[in-house]
Amino acid sequence: MADDARTQVMGILNVTPDSFWDGGQAITVDSAVARAKRFEAAGAEWIDVGGESTGPRSSDVSLAEERRRVIPVIRALVRELRVPISVDTAKAAVAREALAAGATMVNDVSALRADPGMAGVVAAAGASVILMYAKDPTTRTTRRDVRYEDVVGTVCDFLRERIAAVRSAGIDDARILVDPGLGWFVGADPRYSYEILAGLDRVRALGYPVVVGPSRKSFLAHDGVHSPRPAAERLMGTAAAVAIASWQGAAIVRVHDVDAMAQVVATVEAIKRPSLVAHSVAG
C-alpha cells in the first residue's frame, strides 16, 4: 500500500457473545452475513472476523468453539461479499482453516507470539498479517499496570523485533502490516494511547502499512475535560481518533461503526486532496 494511498475502513465483525461493544449481535451465520453486508454497503473495504474476545474481562475460548464460530461465517462471507476478509485469531489452526475458506489476512493481537505454528501457516498460505503491539504476550490483555518513558519508542522497538521474526519465518515483507495497539493492550493510563495516536508518524516510519483500531476503546472515556463516558457514548471520540489516524496516513482504520467512520475518513481524504473531490454546479 503506497504512502499516499487513502485510508481504508475495516469493519469489525465479532461473532462472539461477550465482546465489549457488539457482543451477541452476530452470533449466527445469517446475522453475521447481514451485518457484514451492511458494512460493505456503508463503505467497508475489509471485514475482520473474530471469534474470541480479548479484553481484560473476557474468557478463554477453546479451539473447537472458536472454529465453530468463525469458519462457517467466513465461508458464507466469501460467497456473499466482494470485499476481502481478515480473520482475527491467534490460533494457527483457526487461521489455517480461515485462509483455506477464503480469508486473505490474519490479524493476530499477539503478533504471532501466542502460537508457534502461526508464522508457518501465514507463510505457507501467502497471506497478509497484522502484527499488533501488546504489553502482554498472551492473546488476552491483562490489567497489569505498566509505565513507559517513551511509549511510541517502545511500540516501534517491539514491532521491529516482530517484523524481523516473521520475515525470518518466511512471510513476505510486502504482506506485513503493523498495529501500534491502543487501550488496555498498551496500559491502564489513557495518556499512552493518545501519545501513540499523536506519534503515528514514527510508527509509519517503520515502512509498513499501519492499522489503527481505536473504536470505542476505554481510553476514549477520558479526555481530560468531561466525565468518563461508557462505550455507548464514545462515537465522537472514536471519530476524532479515526480522523487523526487518517490524517497521519494510516492504511486501515478498524472500527465498529462503519457508516459513521467511513464518512469521517472520506471527509479527511477530501481535506487532504480537495482537487480530487468530484463536484457539480446546480443549474
Short mmCIF file of N, CA, C and O in Angstrom, two decimals, residues 153-235:
data_model
loop_
_atom_site.label_atom_id
_atom_site.label_comp_id
_atom_site.label_asym_id
_atom_site.label_seq_id
_atom_site.Cartn_x
_atom_site.Cartn_y
_atom_site.Cartn_z
N GLY A 153 8.28 4.88 21.24
CA GLY A 153 9.54 4.20 21.02
C GLY A 153 9.48 2.74 21.40
O GLY A 153 10.01 1.86 20.69
N THR A 154 8.82 2.43 22.52
CA THR A 154 8.66 1.04 22.95
C THR A 154 7.87 0.25 21.92
O THR A 154 8.22 -0.88 21.57
N VAL A 155 6.78 0.84 21.43
CA VAL A 155 5.96 0.19 20.40
C VAL A 155 6.78 -0.08 19.14
O VAL A 155 6.74 -1.18 18.58
N CYS A 156 7.53 0.91 18.71
CA CYS A 156 8.33 0.75 17.48
C CYS A 156 9.41 -0.31 17.65
O CYS A 156 9.64 -1.12 16.73
N ASP A 157 10.06 -0.34 18.81
CA ASP A 157 11.08 -1.36 19.06
C ASP A 157 10.47 -2.76 19.01
O ASP A 157 11.04 -3.69 18.43
N PHE A 158 9.31 -2.90 19.63
CA PHE A 158 8.61 -4.19 19.62
C PHE A 158 8.26 -4.61 18.19
O PHE A 158 8.48 -5.76 17.79
N LEU A 159 7.70 -3.69 17.44
CA LEU A 159 7.28 -4.03 16.08
C LEU A 159 8.48 -4.37 15.20
O LEU A 159 8.39 -5.29 14.36
N ARG A 160 9.59 -3.68 15.38
CA ARG A 160 10.79 -4.04 14.61
C ARG A 160 11.21 -5.48 14.91
O ARG A 160 11.56 -6.24 13.99
N GLU A 161 11.18 -5.85 16.17
CA GLU A 161 11.57 -7.21 16.55
C GLU A 161 10.63 -8.24 15.96
O GLU A 161 11.07 -9.28 15.43
N ARG A 162 9.33 -7.95 15.99
CA ARG A 162 8.36 -8.92 15.46
C ARG A 162 8.43 -8.99 13.93
O ARG A 162 8.27 -10.05 13.34
N ILE A 163 8.67 -7.86 13.28
CA ILE A 163 8.84 -7.86 11.83
C ILE A 163 10.01 -8.76 11.45
O ILE A 163 9.92 -9.58 10.53
N ALA A 164 11.13 -8.60 12.15
CA ALA A 164 12.30 -9.42 11.86
C ALA A 164 11.99 -10.90 12.07
O ALA A 164 12.40 -11.76 11.27
N ALA A 165 11.25 -11.20 13.12
CA ALA A 165 10.92 -12.60 13.42
C ALA A 165 10.05 -13.22 12.34
O ALA A 165 10.30 -14.36 11.91
N VAL A 166 9.04 -12.52 11.89
CA VAL A 166 8.13 -13.12 10.91
C VAL A 166 8.78 -13.16 9.52
O VAL A 166 8.51 -14.07 8.74
N ARG A 167 9.63 -12.21 9.23
CA ARG A 167 10.36 -12.27 7.96
C ARG A 167 11.28 -13.48 7.93
O ARG A 167 11.39 -14.17 6.91
N SER A 168 11.92 -13.76 9.06
CA SER A 168 12.81 -14.92 9.11
C SER A 168 12.04 -16.23 9.02
O SER A 168 12.59 -17.26 8.65
N ALA A 169 10.73 -16.17 9.33
CA ALA A 169 9.87 -17.35 9.22
C ALA A 169 9.32 -17.54 7.82
O ALA A 169 8.58 -18.50 7.56
N GLY A 170 9.65 -16.63 6.90
CA GLY A 170 9.25 -16.80 5.51
C GLY A 170 8.07 -15.97 5.06
O GLY A 170 7.59 -16.15 3.94
N ILE A 171 7.61 -15.06 5.89
CA ILE A 171 6.49 -14.20 5.50
C ILE A 171 7.04 -13.04 4.68
O ILE A 171 7.97 -12.34 5.09
N ASP A 172 6.45 -12.84 3.51
CA ASP A 172 6.93 -11.83 2.58
C ASP A 172 6.78 -10.43 3.18
O ASP A 172 5.75 -10.10 3.78
N ASP A 173 7.81 -9.61 3.01
CA ASP A 173 7.83 -8.27 3.55
C ASP A 173 6.62 -7.45 3.10
O ASP A 173 6.08 -6.65 3.87
N ALA A 174 6.19 -7.64 1.87
CA ALA A 174 5.10 -6.85 1.32
C ALA A 174 3.75 -7.23 1.93
O ALA A 174 2.75 -6.53 1.69
N ARG A 175 3.70 -8.29 2.71
CA ARG A 175 2.43 -8.75 3.29
C ARG A 175 2.33 -8.44 4.78
O ARG A 175 1.43 -8.94 5.46
N ILE A 176 3.23 -7.63 5.28
CA ILE A 176 3.24 -7.30 6.70
C ILE A 176 2.61 -5.93 6.94
O ILE A 176 2.97 -4.95 6.28
N LEU A 177 1.68 -5.87 7.89
CA LEU A 177 1.11 -4.61 8.37
C LEU A 177 1.35 -4.54 9.86
O LEU A 177 1.52 -5.58 10.52
N VAL A 178 1.37 -3.33 10.41
CA VAL A 178 1.62 -3.17 11.84
C VAL A 178 0.51 -2.36 12.49
O VAL A 178 -0.07 -1.47 11.89
N ASP A 179 0.23 -2.71 13.75
CA ASP A 179 -0.80 -2.04 14.54
C ASP A 179 -0.14 -1.64 15.86
O ASP A 179 0.36 -2.51 16.59
N PRO A 180 -0.10 -0.35 16.19
CA PRO A 180 0.59 0.07 17.41
C PRO A 180 -0.13 -0.29 18.70
O PRO A 180 0.42 -0.10 19.79
N GLY A 181 -1.36 -0.82 18.61
CA GLY A 181 -2.08 -1.17 19.82
C GLY A 181 -2.60 0.08 20.53
O GLY A 181 -1.99 1.15 20.48
N LEU A 182 -3.72 -0.04 21.18
CA LEU A 182 -4.32 1.06 21.93
C LEU A 182 -5.07 0.47 23.11
O LEU A 182 -5.31 -0.73 23.19
N GLY A 183 -5.49 1.32 24.03
CA GLY A 183 -6.30 0.87 25.16
C GLY A 183 -5.53 -0.06 26.08
O GLY A 183 -4.34 0.12 26.33
N TRP A 184 -6.22 -1.08 26.58
CA TRP A 184 -5.62 -1.98 27.56
C TRP A 184 -4.47 -2.78 27.00
O TRP A 184 -3.65 -3.31 27.75
N PHE A 185 -4.36 -2.92 25.69
CA PHE A 185 -3.20 -3.60 25.13
C PHE A 185 -1.92 -2.83 25.43
O PHE A 185 -0.84 -3.40 25.49
N VAL A 186 -2.04 -1.52 25.61
CA VAL A 186 -0.89 -0.67 25.91
C VAL A 186 -0.75 -0.46 27.41
O VAL A 186 0.34 -0.59 27.98
N GLY A 187 -1.85 -0.11 28.09
CA GLY A 187 -1.78 0.11 29.52
C GLY A 187 -3.01 0.80 30.05
O GLY A 187 -3.88 1.25 29.30
N ALA A 188 -3.07 0.89 31.37
CA ALA A 188 -4.24 1.47 32.03
C ALA A 188 -4.34 2.98 31.83
O ALA A 188 -5.44 3.53 31.81
N ASP A 189 -3.21 3.65 31.70
CA ASP A 189 -3.20 5.10 31.59
C ASP A 189 -3.62 5.51 30.18
O ASP A 189 -2.91 5.21 29.21
N PRO A 190 -4.74 6.21 30.01
CA PRO A 190 -5.19 6.59 28.67
C PRO A 190 -4.22 7.51 27.94
O PRO A 190 -4.21 7.57 26.71
N ARG A 191 -3.37 8.19 28.69
CA ARG A 191 -2.40 9.10 28.08
C ARG A 191 -1.54 8.38 27.04
O ARG A 191 -1.20 8.95 26.00
N TYR A 192 -1.20 7.12 27.29
CA TYR A 192 -0.33 6.40 26.38
C TYR A 192 -0.98 6.19 25.01
O TYR A 192 -0.33 6.28 23.98
N SER A 193 -2.27 5.90 25.02
CA SER A 193 -2.96 5.71 23.74
C SER A 193 -3.02 7.02 22.95
O SER A 193 -2.84 7.02 21.72
N TYR A 194 -3.24 8.12 23.66
CA TYR A 194 -3.24 9.41 22.97
C TYR A 194 -1.84 9.75 22.43
O TYR A 194 -1.71 10.31 21.33
N GLU A 195 -0.81 9.40 23.18
CA GLU A 195 0.55 9.65 22.71
C GLU A 195 0.85 8.83 21.45
O GLU A 195 1.54 9.30 20.54
N ILE A 196 0.34 7.61 21.40
CA ILE A 196 0.54 6.78 20.20
C ILE A 196 -0.15 7.42 19.01
O ILE A 196 0.42 7.52 17.91
N LEU A 197 -1.39 7.86 19.19
CA LEU A 197 -2.11 8.49 18.08
C LEU A 197 -1.39 9.76 17.61
O LEU A 197 -1.32 10.03 16.41
N ALA A 198 -0.84 10.51 18.55
CA ALA A 198 -0.11 11.72 18.19
C ALA A 198 1.22 11.41 17.50
O ALA A 198 1.74 12.24 16.75
N GLY A 199 1.75 10.22 17.74
CA GLY A 199 3.06 9.86 17.20
C GLY A 199 3.03 8.82 16.10
O GLY A 199 4.02 8.11 15.88
N LEU A 200 1.93 8.73 15.37
CA LEU A 200 1.82 7.71 14.32
C LEU A 200 2.85 7.89 13.21
O LEU A 200 3.18 6.94 12.52
N ASP A 201 3.36 9.12 13.05
CA ASP A 201 4.39 9.31 12.02
C ASP A 201 5.62 8.46 12.32
O ASP A 201 6.27 7.95 11.40
N ARG A 202 5.93 8.26 13.60
CA ARG A 202 7.07 7.42 13.96
C ARG A 202 6.79 5.94 13.67
O ARG A 202 7.70 5.21 13.27
N VAL A 203 5.56 5.54 13.84
CA VAL A 203 5.19 4.15 13.51
C VAL A 203 5.23 3.95 12.00
O VAL A 203 5.74 2.94 11.50
N ARG A 204 4.72 4.93 11.26
CA ARG A 204 4.75 4.83 9.79
C ARG A 204 6.18 4.81 9.27
O ARG A 204 6.45 4.22 8.22
N ALA A 205 7.10 5.43 10.01
CA ALA A 205 8.50 5.47 9.57
C ALA A 205 9.14 4.09 9.56
O ALA A 205 10.22 3.90 8.98
N LEU A 206 8.49 3.10 10.19
CA LEU A 206 8.99 1.73 10.10
C LEU A 206 8.93 1.21 8.67
O LEU A 206 9.64 0.27 8.32
N GLY A 207 8.06 1.82 7.86
CA GLY A 207 7.99 1.45 6.45
C GLY A 207 6.93 0.43 6.10
O GLY A 207 6.94 -0.11 4.99
N TYR A 208 5.98 0.21 7.01
CA TYR A 208 4.93 -0.78 6.78
C TYR A 208 3.56 -0.11 6.92
O TYR A 208 3.41 0.85 7.70
N PRO A 209 2.55 -0.60 6.21
CA PRO A 209 1.21 -0.04 6.38
C PRO A 209 0.76 -0.15 7.83
O PRO A 209 0.96 -1.18 8.48
N VAL A 210 0.15 0.91 8.33
CA VAL A 210 -0.25 0.98 9.74
C VAL A 210 -1.76 0.80 9.86
O VAL A 210 -2.54 1.47 9.17
N VAL A 211 -2.15 -0.10 10.75
CA VAL A 211 -3.56 -0.33 11.08
C VAL A 211 -3.81 0.28 12.45
O VAL A 211 -3.03 0.07 13.38
N VAL A 212 -4.90 1.04 12.58
CA VAL A 212 -5.22 1.68 13.85
C VAL A 212 -6.63 1.28 14.25
O VAL A 212 -7.57 1.41 13.46
N GLY A 213 -6.77 0.82 15.49
CA GLY A 213 -8.08 0.35 15.96
C GLY A 213 -8.53 1.01 17.25
O GLY A 213 -8.48 0.39 18.32
N PRO A 214 -8.99 2.25 17.19
CA PRO A 214 -9.40 2.96 18.41
C PRO A 214 -10.85 2.72 18.82
O PRO A 214 -11.27 3.18 19.89
N SER A 215 -11.60 2.00 18.05
CA SER A 215 -13.06 2.02 18.10
C SER A 215 -13.65 1.77 19.49
O SER A 215 -13.56 0.68 20.05
N ARG A 216 -14.24 2.83 20.05
CA ARG A 216 -14.97 2.82 21.32
C ARG A 216 -14.15 2.28 22.49
O ARG A 216 -14.71 1.88 23.52
N LYS A 217 -12.83 2.30 22.39
CA LYS A 217 -11.99 1.74 23.45
C LYS A 217 -12.01 2.61 24.70
O LYS A 217 -12.35 3.79 24.67
N SER A 218 -11.56 1.99 25.79
CA SER A 218 -11.70 2.63 27.10
C SER A 218 -10.93 3.94 27.23
O SER A 218 -11.36 4.83 27.97
N PHE A 219 -9.81 4.09 26.55
CA PHE A 219 -9.07 5.34 26.70
C PHE A 219 -9.88 6.54 26.22
O PHE A 219 -9.69 7.66 26.70
N LEU A 220 -10.83 6.31 25.31
CA LEU A 220 -11.67 7.39 24.81
C LEU A 220 -12.68 7.88 25.84
O LEU A 220 -13.33 8.91 25.65
N ALA A 221 -12.81 7.15 26.95
CA ALA A 221 -13.69 7.60 28.03
C ALA A 221 -13.09 8.78 28.78
O ALA A 221 -13.78 9.48 29.52
N HIS A 222 -11.79 9.01 28.58
CA HIS A 222 -11.07 10.01 29.38
C HIS A 222 -10.41 11.02 28.44
O HIS A 222 -9.41 10.71 27.80
N ASP A 223 -10.97 12.21 28.37
CA ASP A 223 -10.39 13.23 27.50
C ASP A 223 -9.84 14.41 28.29
O ASP A 223 -9.40 15.41 27.71
N GLY A 224 -9.86 14.32 29.62
CA GLY A 224 -9.31 15.40 30.44
C GLY A 224 -10.24 16.56 30.67
O GLY A 224 -9.90 17.50 31.38
N VAL A 225 -11.43 16.50 30.07
CA VAL A 225 -12.38 17.60 30.19
C VAL A 225 -13.71 17.10 30.74
O VAL A 225 -14.25 17.67 31.70
N HIS A 226 -14.24 16.03 30.15
CA HIS A 226 -15.56 15.54 30.52
C HIS A 226 -15.46 14.36 31.48
O HIS A 226 -14.40 13.75 31.63
N SER A 227 -16.58 14.06 32.12
CA SER A 227 -16.64 12.87 32.95
C SER A 227 -16.45 11.63 32.08
O SER A 227 -16.80 11.64 30.90
N PRO A 228 -15.90 10.54 32.64
CA PRO A 228 -15.69 9.33 31.85
C PRO A 228 -16.98 8.86 31.18
O PRO A 228 -18.05 8.88 31.78
N ARG A 229 -16.85 8.43 29.93
CA ARG A 229 -18.00 8.05 29.15
C ARG A 229 -18.04 6.53 28.94
O ARG A 229 -17.00 5.93 28.66
N PRO A 230 -19.22 5.92 29.02
CA PRO A 230 -19.33 4.49 28.71
C PRO A 230 -19.15 4.26 27.21
O PRO A 230 -19.18 5.20 26.41
N ALA A 231 -18.97 3.01 26.84
CA ALA A 231 -18.72 2.68 25.43
C ALA A 231 -19.80 3.23 24.51
O ALA A 231 -19.52 3.64 23.37
N ALA A 232 -21.05 3.26 24.98
CA ALA A 232 -22.15 3.74 24.15
C ALA A 232 -22.02 5.22 23.79
O ALA A 232 -22.66 5.68 22.84
N GLU A 233 -21.19 5.96 24.54
CA GLU A 233 -21.05 7.40 24.32
C GLU A 233 -19.67 7.77 23.77
O GLU A 233 -19.23 8.91 23.92
N ARG A 234 -19.01 6.83 23.12
CA ARG A 234 -17.65 7.09 22.62
C ARG A 234 -17.58 7.21 21.10
O ARG A 234 -16.50 7.11 20.52
N LEU A 235 -18.71 7.42 20.45
CA LEU A 235 -18.69 7.54 19.00
C LEU A 235 -17.90 8.76 18.54
O LEU A 235 -17.11 8.69 17.61
#
